Every structure is written in structure tokens, then in C-alpha cells.
Amino acid sequence: AIYAFARTADDFADEGEHPAEWRLARLDEYHAHLHALERGDAVGHPVFRDLAPHIRAHDLPYPLFHDLLSAFEQDCTKTRYAHFGEVMDYCRRSANPIGRLLLRLYGDRDVKHQAWSDGICSALQLINFLQDVAVDYRKGRIYLPQDEMARFGVSERQIAEGRVDALWQQFMKTQIERAR
């Protein structure tokens, strides 16, 4: 049920040819459905109908679901990341909530485990960005820190051309080591 929520919401942000306004409206509807569940209202949408009993049974925090939607909304509006702090803020909302929700499903509320989970989930999100540079570029997005690209002499044109040179390799090695 959590996967269905995240997958469908992410698809609104990433798939198809719809304009940003349409995508944001769909994500806003998901926020509204979550708010309805928070109030204890019944929601007829199948994703939320299936999700609701698990939220109740496992006391899953609604803010984590809203954080996911916030990251997906950002995918509709933000296409560049000035520095690594902006990338990590995105990871905090796009990846870390999944790990925290899974910990809650298994009854683990240990703060130390949440921190470990955040580190793992953020690293996995960073790895996804590194493997999908070309895919994301075709969608008009670059999740790589712009200041670090400039420092290594890596340009958007280089990404567009798929050109891998020594500077690109050094830049990517730095990104990989950070994720590791």
C-alpha cells in the first residue's frame, strides 16, 4: 500500500507529457486525501482506501507521506540544485520517509536506527541520481550540485552530449565516494 502511494504519486511527477500544473493538481489531490484520512474521514480513492488501515494499525506518521509528496511536487518545479545541501534536502523528503515508514511497519522506533536508515536511503537516492544523469537530463532536470559541477569544469552541454572525459570522471568519483 505504501509502494502504491509512492509509485503513483511519483508517476504523476515524472511520467507522461502533462504540464506541471496538471501534475501539481494531482499531487495536491493526494495531499487532500491524506488530510481527509488524518481527520478520520473515509476516502474512496483505491490507493488511500488500501493505505488507511496500515496507517492506523502501525501508527504511520502522516508528515512522512506529505514529505514524499513535497519532493514529487519539487520535481515539477525545480530543475537544478545549487549545492549539495539542496540535494540532501530533497533526499530528506524523497527517500528518507520510505525507510522511516518501513521501520515503523516493523515496530522499530529507535532514533539511532532512523538515523542509519536516513543515511542509507539518502545514499540510495544519490546513487539513483548518478545512474540516471542522462534520463533526468532528458526530463529537464539535473540533480547534481551545480557548484560542484562548475568546480570540476563539468557543463550541462557535456551531459547533453554524453561526453565522459577526465574531469567528468573525477567529478563522478567524488559523488560516488560521498554516496559510499
PDB file of C-alpha atoms in Angstrom:
ATOM      1  CA  ALA A   1       0.000   0.000   0.000  1.00  0.00           C
ATOM      2  CA  ILE A   2       2.885   2.373   0.766  1.00  0.00           C
ATOM      3  CA  TYR A   3       4.517   1.444  -2.526  1.00  0.00           C
ATOM      4  CA  ALA A   4       1.280   2.064  -4.448  1.00  0.00           C
ATOM      5  CA  PHE A   5       1.005   5.503  -2.832  1.00  0.00           C
ATOM      6  CA  ALA A   6       4.613   6.449  -3.585  1.00  0.00           C
ATOM      7  CA  ARG A   7       4.700   4.925  -7.066  1.00  0.00           C
ATOM      8  CA  THR A   8       1.515   6.566  -8.306  1.00  0.00           C
ATOM      9  CA  ALA A   9       2.435   9.951  -6.823  1.00  0.00           C
ATOM     10  CA  ASP A  10       5.948   9.755  -8.288  1.00  0.00           C
ATOM     11  CA  ASP A  11       4.493   8.829 -11.664  1.00  0.00           C
ATOM     12  CA  PHE A  12       2.354  11.985 -11.576  1.00  0.00           C
ATOM     13  CA  ALA A  13       5.554  14.000 -11.232  1.00  0.00           C
ATOM     14  CA  ASP A  14       7.716  12.031 -13.673  1.00  0.00           C
ATOM     15  CA  GLU A  15       5.733  10.204 -16.331  1.00  0.00           C
ATOM     16  CA  GLY A  16       3.748  11.317 -19.328  1.00  0.00           C
ATOM     17  CA  GLU A  17       3.509  14.597 -21.169  1.00  0.00           C
ATOM     18  CA  HIS A  18       1.218  16.504 -18.803  1.00  0.00           C
ATOM     19  CA  PRO A  19       2.153  20.086 -17.918  1.00  0.00           C
ATOM     20  CA  ALA A  20       3.426  20.937 -14.431  1.00  0.00           C
ATOM     21  CA  GLU A  21       0.063  22.440 -13.447  1.00  0.00           C
ATOM     22  CA  TRP A  22      -1.718  19.121 -14.097  1.00  0.00           C
ATOM     23  CA  ARG A  23       0.963  17.193 -12.192  1.00  0.00           C
ATOM     24  CA  LEU A  24       0.798  19.544  -9.221  1.00  0.00           C
ATOM     25  CA  ALA A  25      -3.002  19.315  -9.168  1.00  0.00           C
ATOM     26  CA  ARG A  26      -2.830  15.502  -8.951  1.00  0.00           C
ATOM     27  CA  LEU A  27      -0.301  15.727  -6.109  1.00  0.00           C
ATOM     28  CA  ASP A  28      -2.499  18.300  -4.363  1.00  0.00           C
ATOM     29  CA  GLU A  29      -5.367  15.796  -4.572  1.00  0.00           C
ATOM     30  CA  TYR A  30      -3.134  13.264  -2.815  1.00  0.00           C
ATOM     31  CA  HIS A  31      -2.420  15.795  -0.056  1.00  0.00           C
ATOM     32  CA  ALA A  32      -6.182  16.343   0.270  1.00  0.00           C
ATOM     33  CA  HIS A  33      -6.812  12.590   0.558  1.00  0.00           C
ATOM     34  CA  LEU A  34      -4.150  12.351   3.272  1.00  0.00           C
ATOM     35  CA  HIS A  35      -5.711  15.258   5.154  1.00  0.00           C
ATOM     36  CA  ALA A  36      -9.076  13.516   4.937  1.00  0.00           C
ATOM     37  CA  LEU A  37      -7.582  10.357   6.438  1.00  0.00           C
ATOM     38  CA  GLU A  38      -5.966  12.451   9.172  1.00  0.00           C
ATOM     39  CA  ARG A  39      -9.403  13.831  10.067  1.00  0.00           C
ATOM     40  CA  GLY A  40     -10.771  10.284  10.165  1.00  0.00           C
ATOM     41  CA  ASP A  41     -12.846  10.699   7.005  1.00  0.00           C
ATOM     42  CA  ALA A  42     -13.389   7.802   4.616  1.00  0.00           C
ATOM     43  CA  VAL A  43     -11.610   8.178   1.274  1.00  0.00           C
ATOM     44  CA  GLY A  44     -12.924   6.322  -1.753  1.00  0.00           C
ATOM     45  CA  HIS A  45      -9.729   6.538  -3.802  1.00  0.00           C
ATOM     46  CA  PRO A  46      -8.353   2.962  -4.004  1.00  0.00           C
ATOM     47  CA  VAL A  47      -4.768   3.918  -3.096  1.00  0.00           C
ATOM     48  CA  PHE A  48      -5.931   5.615   0.096  1.00  0.00           C
ATOM     49  CA  ARG A  49      -8.597   3.042   0.875  1.00  0.00           C
ATOM     50  CA  ASP A  50      -5.826   0.391   0.862  1.00  0.00           C
ATOM     51  CA  LEU A  51      -3.354   2.590   2.745  1.00  0.00           C
ATOM     52  CA  ALA A  52      -5.655   3.759   5.553  1.00  0.00           C
ATOM     53  CA  PRO A  53      -5.780   0.524   7.598  1.00  0.00           C
ATOM     54  CA  HIS A  54      -1.982   0.272   7.593  1.00  0.00           C
ATOM     55  CA  ILE A  55      -1.569   3.863   8.704  1.00  0.00           C
ATOM     56  CA  ARG A  56      -3.901   3.148  11.624  1.00  0.00           C
ATOM     57  CA  ALA A  57      -2.505  -0.292  12.505  1.00  0.00           C
ATOM     58  CA  HIS A  58       1.113   0.856  12.532  1.00  0.00           C
ATOM     59  CA  ASP A  59       0.634   4.476  13.593  1.00  0.00           C
ATOM     60  CA  LEU A  60       2.410   5.655  10.454  1.00  0.00           C
ATOM     61  CA  PRO A  61       3.184   9.389  10.638  1.00  0.00           C
ATOM     62  CA  TYR A  62       1.271  11.451   8.080  1.00  0.00           C
ATOM     63  CA  PRO A  63       4.102  14.006   7.748  1.00  0.00           C
ATOM     64  CA  LEU A  64       6.266  11.331   6.108  1.00  0.00           C
ATOM     65  CA  PHE A  65       3.653  10.856   3.366  1.00  0.00           C
ATOM     66  CA  HIS A  66       3.357  14.631   2.928  1.00  0.00           C
ATOM     67  CA  ASP A  67       7.160  14.864   2.698  1.00  0.00           C
ATOM     68  CA  LEU A  68       7.128  12.399  -0.191  1.00  0.00           C
ATOM     69  CA  LEU A  69       4.502  14.453  -1.983  1.00  0.00           C
ATOM     70  CA  SER A  70       6.535  17.595  -1.345  1.00  0.00           C
ATOM     71  CA  ALA A  71       9.568  16.044  -3.058  1.00  0.00           C
ATOM     72  CA  PHE A  72       7.441  14.944  -6.002  1.00  0.00           C
ATOM     73  CA  GLU A  73       5.997  18.465  -6.255  1.00  0.00           C
ATOM     74  CA  GLN A  74       9.524  19.796  -6.315  1.00  0.00           C
ATOM     75  CA  ASP A  75      10.247  17.536  -9.286  1.00  0.00           C
ATOM     76  CA  CYS A  76       7.582  19.520 -11.161  1.00  0.00           C
ATOM     77  CA  THR A  77       9.082  22.922 -10.383  1.00  0.00           C
ATOM     78  CA  LYS A  78      12.793  22.683  -9.542  1.00  0.00           C
ATOM     79  CA  THR A  79      15.201  21.536 -12.225  1.00  0.00           C
ATOM     80  CA  ARG A  80      18.622  22.461 -10.796  1.00  0.00           C
ATOM     81  CA  TYR A  81      20.297  22.182  -7.393  1.00  0.00           C
ATOM     82  CA  ALA A  82      22.734  24.937  -6.491  1.00  0.00           C
ATOM     83  CA  HIS A  83      24.658  22.945  -3.875  1.00  0.00           C
ATOM     84  CA  PHE A  84      24.739  19.609  -2.070  1.00  0.00           C
ATOM     85  CA  GLY A  85      22.604  20.931   0.785  1.00  0.00           C
ATOM     86  CA  GLU A  86      19.700  21.380  -1.648  1.00  0.00           C
ATOM     87  CA  VAL A  87      20.206  17.848  -2.943  1.00  0.00           C
ATOM     88  CA  MET A  88      20.160  16.476   0.599  1.00  0.00           C
ATOM     89  CA  ASP A  89      17.006  18.417   1.451  1.00  0.00           C
ATOM     90  CA  TYR A  90      15.381  16.678  -1.496  1.00  0.00           C
ATOM     91  CA  CYS A  91      16.675  13.289  -0.253  1.00  0.00           C
ATOM     92  CA  ARG A  92      15.270  14.042   3.213  1.00  0.00           C
ATOM     93  CA  ARG A  93      11.815  14.249   1.642  1.00  0.00           C
ATOM     94  CA  SER A  94      12.078  11.821  -1.305  1.00  0.00           C
ATOM     95  CA  ALA A  95      13.976   8.854   0.104  1.00  0.00           C
ATOM     96  CA  ASN A  96      14.245   9.039   3.879  1.00  0.00           C
ATOM     97  CA  PRO A  97      10.483   8.824   4.533  1.00  0.00           C
ATOM     98  CA  ILE A  98      10.386   5.371   2.930  1.00  0.00           C
ATOM     99  CA  GLY A  99      12.990   3.983   5.317  1.00  0.00           C
ATOM    100  CA  ARG A 100      11.284   5.561   8.295  1.00  0.00           C
ATOM    101  CA  LEU A 101       7.911   4.157   7.244  1.00  0.00           C
ATOM    102  CA  LEU A 102       9.398   0.682   6.889  1.00  0.00           C
ATOM    103  CA  LEU A 103      10.965   0.912  10.343  1.00  0.00           C
ATOM    104  CA  ARG A 104       7.550   1.839  11.756  1.00  0.00           C
ATOM    105  CA  LEU A 105       5.945  -1.108   9.958  1.00  0.00           C
ATOM    106  CA  TYR A 106       8.291  -3.393  11.842  1.00  0.00           C
ATOM    107  CA  GLY A 107       7.734  -1.635  15.156  1.00  0.00           C
ATOM    108  CA  ASP A 108      11.201  -0.072  15.264  1.00  0.00           C
ATOM    109  CA  ARG A 109      11.161   3.458  16.660  1.00  0.00           C
ATOM    110  CA  ASP A 110      14.813   3.616  17.672  1.00  0.00           C
ATOM    111  CA  VAL A 111      16.201   7.079  16.865  1.00  0.00           C
ATOM    112  CA  LYS A 112      19.602   5.606  16.044  1.00  0.00           C
ATOM    113  CA  HIS A 113      18.027   3.230  13.526  1.00  0.00           C
ATOM    114  CA  GLN A 114      16.140   6.135  11.954  1.00  0.00           C
ATOM    115  CA  ALA A 115      19.438   7.993  11.501  1.00  0.00           C
ATOM    116  CA  TRP A 116      21.054   4.915   9.947  1.00  0.00           C
ATOM    117  CA  SER A 117      18.046   4.481   7.692  1.00  0.00           C
ATOM    118  CA  ASP A 118      18.246   8.126   6.608  1.00  0.00           C
ATOM    119  CA  GLY A 119      21.900   7.648   5.674  1.00  0.00           C
ATOM    120  CA  ILE A 120      21.170   4.515   3.670  1.00  0.00           C
ATOM    121  CA  CYS A 121      18.109   5.954   1.936  1.00  0.00           C
ATOM    122  CA  SER A 122      19.866   9.219   1.070  1.00  0.00           C
ATOM    123  CA  ALA A 123      22.831   7.280  -0.313  1.00  0.00           C
ATOM    124  CA  LEU A 124      20.498   5.152  -2.438  1.00  0.00           C
ATOM    125  CA  GLN A 125      18.818   8.302  -3.760  1.00  0.00           C
ATOM    126  CA  LEU A 126      22.225   9.804  -4.606  1.00  0.00           C
ATOM    127  CA  ILE A 127      23.211   6.598  -6.416  1.00  0.00           C
ATOM    128  CA  ASN A 128      19.956   6.774  -8.365  1.00  0.00           C
ATOM    129  CA  PHE A 129      20.795  10.332  -9.414  1.00  0.00           C
ATOM    130  CA  LEU A 130      24.262   9.236 -10.545  1.00  0.00           C
ATOM    131  CA  GLN A 131      22.984   6.332 -12.618  1.00  0.00           C
ATOM    132  CA  ASP A 132      20.150   8.383 -14.157  1.00  0.00           C
ATOM    133  CA  VAL A 133      22.020  11.546 -15.171  1.00  0.00           C
ATOM    134  CA  ALA A 134      21.047  11.142 -18.843  1.00  0.00           C
ATOM    135  CA  VAL A 135      17.454  10.095 -18.072  1.00  0.00           C
ATOM    136  CA  ASP A 136      16.942  13.028 -15.723  1.00  0.00           C
ATOM    137  CA  TYR A 137      18.560  15.430 -18.196  1.00  0.00           C
ATOM    138  CA  ARG A 138      16.044  14.351 -20.862  1.00  0.00           C
ATOM    139  CA  LYS A 139      13.310  15.231 -18.345  1.00  0.00           C
ATOM    140  CA  GLY A 140      14.884  18.671 -17.944  1.00  0.00           C
ATOM    141  CA  ARG A 141      16.410  18.012 -14.519  1.00  0.00           C
ATOM    142  CA  ILE A 142      19.915  17.827 -13.130  1.00  0.00           C
ATOM    143  CA  TYR A 143      20.176  16.587  -9.549  1.00  0.00           C
ATOM    144  CA  LEU A 144      23.948  17.121  -9.423  1.00  0.00           C
ATOM    145  CA  PRO A 145      25.162  20.093  -7.356  1.00  0.00           C
ATOM    146  CA  GLN A 146      25.731  22.982  -9.765  1.00  0.00           C
ATOM    147  CA  ASP A 147      28.564  24.482  -7.692  1.00  0.00           C
ATOM    148  CA  GLU A 148      30.470  21.197  -7.751  1.00  0.00           C
ATOM    149  CA  MET A 149      29.886  20.738 -11.473  1.00  0.00           C
ATOM    150  CA  ALA A 150      31.419  24.184 -12.014  1.00  0.00           C
ATOM    151  CA  ARG A 151      34.348  23.406  -9.723  1.00  0.00           C
ATOM    152  CA  PHE A 152      35.152  20.301 -11.803  1.00  0.00           C
ATOM    153  CA  GLY A 153      34.529  22.044 -15.114  1.00  0.00           C
ATOM    154  CA  VAL A 154      31.517  19.869 -15.934  1.00  0.00           C
ATOM    155  CA  SER A 155      28.829  21.562 -18.010  1.00  0.00           C
ATOM    156  CA  GLU A 156      25.250  20.852 -18.970  1.00  0.00           C
ATOM    157  CA  ARG A 157      26.387  20.694 -22.572  1.00  0.00           C
ATOM    158  CA  GLN A 158      28.717  17.853 -21.608  1.00  0.00           C
ATOM    159  CA  ILE A 159      25.772  15.998 -20.065  1.00  0.00           C
ATOM    160  CA  ALA A 160      23.693  16.637 -23.191  1.00  0.00           C
ATOM    161  CA  GLU A 161      26.478  15.264 -25.384  1.00  0.00           C
ATOM    162  CA  GLY A 162      27.142  12.293 -23.098  1.00  0.00           C
ATOM    163  CA  ARG A 163      30.803  13.278 -23.089  1.00  0.00           C
ATOM    164  CA  VAL A 164      32.860  11.457 -20.460  1.00  0.00           C
ATOM    165  CA  ASP A 165      36.299  12.972 -20.016  1.00  0.00           C
ATOM    166  CA  ALA A 166      38.820  13.101 -17.171  1.00  0.00           C
ATOM    167  CA  LEU A 167      37.017  15.989 -15.449  1.00  0.00           C
ATOM    168  CA  TRP A 168      33.705  14.125 -15.605  1.00  0.00           C
ATOM    169  CA  GLN A 169      35.360  11.014 -14.188  1.00  0.00           C
ATOM    170  CA  GLN A 170      36.860  12.965 -11.277  1.00  0.00           C
ATOM    171  CA  PHE A 171      33.545  14.683 -10.613  1.00  0.00           C
ATOM    172  CA  MET A 172      31.678  11.371 -10.597  1.00  0.00           C
ATOM    173  CA  LYS A 173      34.303   9.715  -8.412  1.00  0.00           C
ATOM    174  CA  THR A 174      33.771  12.448  -5.843  1.00  0.00           C
ATOM    175  CA  GLN A 175      29.986  11.955  -5.991  1.00  0.00           C
ATOM    176  CA  ILE A 176      30.347   8.177  -5.685  1.00  0.00           C
ATOM    177  CA  GLU A 177      32.668   8.436  -2.693  1.00  0.00           C
ATOM    178  CA  ARG A 178      30.238  10.752  -0.932  1.00  0.00           C
ATOM    179  CA  ALA A 179      27.384   8.325  -1.535  1.00  0.00           C
ATOM    180  CA  ARG A 180      29.549   5.459  -0.313  1.00  0.00           C
TER     181      ARG A 180
END
